[in-house]
Amino acid sequence: MRIMLAIAIATLINSVASARDLTIATWNLGWHMNQTEAKDWIKDCGQLFALNATSGLWEPSTTGATKTGWELTWGRDAKIKWDIAAKPPCDVYKSNFQTIPVTETAYRKRAEQIKNFISASLNIDVLAFQEVSGEDAVRDVLPNGGADFEICSFQSFKVQRMAIAWKRTLGSASNCAIEGTMSLPQLEQSDQVRPGLSLMLHIDGKPLRIITVHLKSSCVSPLEDRGKLDGNSEACKILQQQVRPLEAWIEAKSSGVPVVVMGDFNRNLSHEKNKIVQSAVRTDGSDPKTPLTEQTRVRSLYGEVNDHSPADSSLVLLEPDCPVNQAAQEICSRSKSEFLNQNALKPLTRADSLGCRNPIGLDQIMISTQISAKGAASKVSIGRFGGTRPANQNRPDPLLAISDHCPLMATITF
């Protein structure tokens, strides 16, 4: 008996001793490019455009031109000859709803500000990025040019890509892979969305699989009509189709391996978790544990992908905390079960609060039940760096927001 007890105690001690705390984060950097790409984009937005009466499109022109790209009206279906899949629209940076023309100096300063922010406020081991153009864009904003990090990214698909950066000291990685099924390749090219990006980290000889996603936008909350996942909005119809490949990845890749799923879900998973009971996850009332067919529609992305079958695929949603001040804490807490409109969320966007235009409800972190978290996930304030300010007499170049999202960070014990 004493021998068995000694063995059990030794095993427990070894287990605790081998545990490691990891700080992970996800951050959407908002159409972020490397400096070379930014230079070309600035030149293209600064060129003159003329309205082609035959096509009805604003086109680059040397004759009859009346507006620069900065002055055009942009949007998803803007009448402009421009490949938004290859380069951002020209209205990324705005102040008081007016597009701010960007300079190369301003873009370099923005990259430096992001780098300084990461150094000062994000002491992270693993950082998942969304809306970056590739590895070079990430190295531009990591301390010391990313010398202390390895990076998994890609150059295919559209310009809003993803990347995962991790400290070299963590160990090696394998299987850096694009998860193309999440881009919905069955759709027309123009309607296809962003893929997932995954890799396997090998930490102290133990595997940890990570995936970052950036799902379809504009289908945010089941607590508003336009955000009902089983509704008829075009955005929700597309997001509905991303549920099956995401669930398939989680179920296939979590077998015997703990996983972290994080990124910009463009979906308030807390609303689904706290307001949609398991029996109502699917519109036909079928059990989410059973295979999801193409004909079956779901109301809750969270309830479907986290149906606890198989057991290894069970996830824990790290609901966000907003520790910047008491007012932010209260709004953040309410937002987990209430629908808050833009006016209600506006205090969070102020420079003395979180500072970002999209403060909560979009970015998410889920972890396997084999992993424990040290507290909630925390929204990290970007403060005054969340606002764009135009050039003036004392400032020849504008100041650009470092992002319209705030990072979401958590510490896990692995």
Phi, psi and omega in degrees: 000315180297323179295316180296319178296319179297319178296317181297317179295317179298319179298317180296316180298317179296322180296314180295319182295328183273351179292148181225135174275131177239135173260121182241155180207156173231140184209124173271118185267004171065078176059037185283132179237165171284171188294325179294314178297319180297321179299316179294320179297316179298319178297317182293322179289335181275352180286163181273143179238148174232151179278120176277112185296332182284311182274339184076014182251144167284127185230149174304136185204149175259355179230141178068012182286141182232344184220150169274169178299330179295335186265354182282162177267118186257168180163173184303318182249035182300141180277066184224137176283096189198132179267094183291345176285338184258333180208151184296159170293168185275357184254030181298320184252123184227152172223124184052043176069008178254134179294134180257118176299137185260144173247160178298322178298317180295322182289323176295320179294321178300314180300319179294322179294320177297316180301314180295323179294316179298318180296319187273326191241347183234079176279079192250155173264322180226129180229120178263126180253145168238159181056051170237150186276350179155191185299317182298322179297324178288316180298331178298335186245002176269146178305140177057036179063021179077018183299333182269005186235150163259152184225134172250123179205194181202167182239357181270186182062206186268171190293337176280083184258186181230166176205151173236124178246138178219150181294137180302328183292345179292328184129192185276170177221159177215168174059043170292114191218139171280130177262083190292337181297333181287347177277355181059065183296347178286345180276167172301150184308317183294337182264352181293147184249191187281142176281178169266170177221128184226162172202167176245120174267146177243100187250119183052036179081003182247140182276145172220120182262136182234138171228139171243142183229159172219091189279172183304135182275169171075019172226072197272308190230135175290354181271003172230150187303315184287351181255010178286118187299330179267012181278191187253007177292146182299322180296316181291327177297321180288316178300322178305321182286341180278347183296314184298311180294328177292315178296320180298319179296312183300315183291324182282322189268349183266002180293105179076002182228125176293147182231153170239126178244115183212158179151195177266097180282345187051032185211134178276092183291334177296321178298318179293315182297318188267347186237348180243114182287158186300326182289347181251011182299320179253146183291334181269003178077004180288161183286125179300343178288340179277158181305139179271116180275166179296334183276341184273131180255148180244152175263334186231111175299316181299313182294330181282311184284343180242059182267004176066023177221117000290167187301322181298339184274000180296135184236157173243125176277121177273091183294144190283145172248153180233079190282010186294321175195173186295320180298317178296320178302315183295315179296316181300318180295315180297324187293346181286339181226359178239149171274120179249124180283180185299324179295320180292329181272349186305321179303331180289337184277352181290155183296334179271008176237227180289323173091343184265152183290329176246079192286318185216163172097349183248318185270136188220152172229127173235142181230153176299153178292345176286348180253144175250150179250143177267081182090188182282171168283145184245132169281129183260124182292135170256359172051230184291345179283358178273356182247146175262136179234133184289163174295155175212190184298328182266350183223099186292341179239147179290163170256124187259140175300139179284339175186163171262001175243153169261145177298151173244123190232146178212154174247125181241152176257118187241000000 
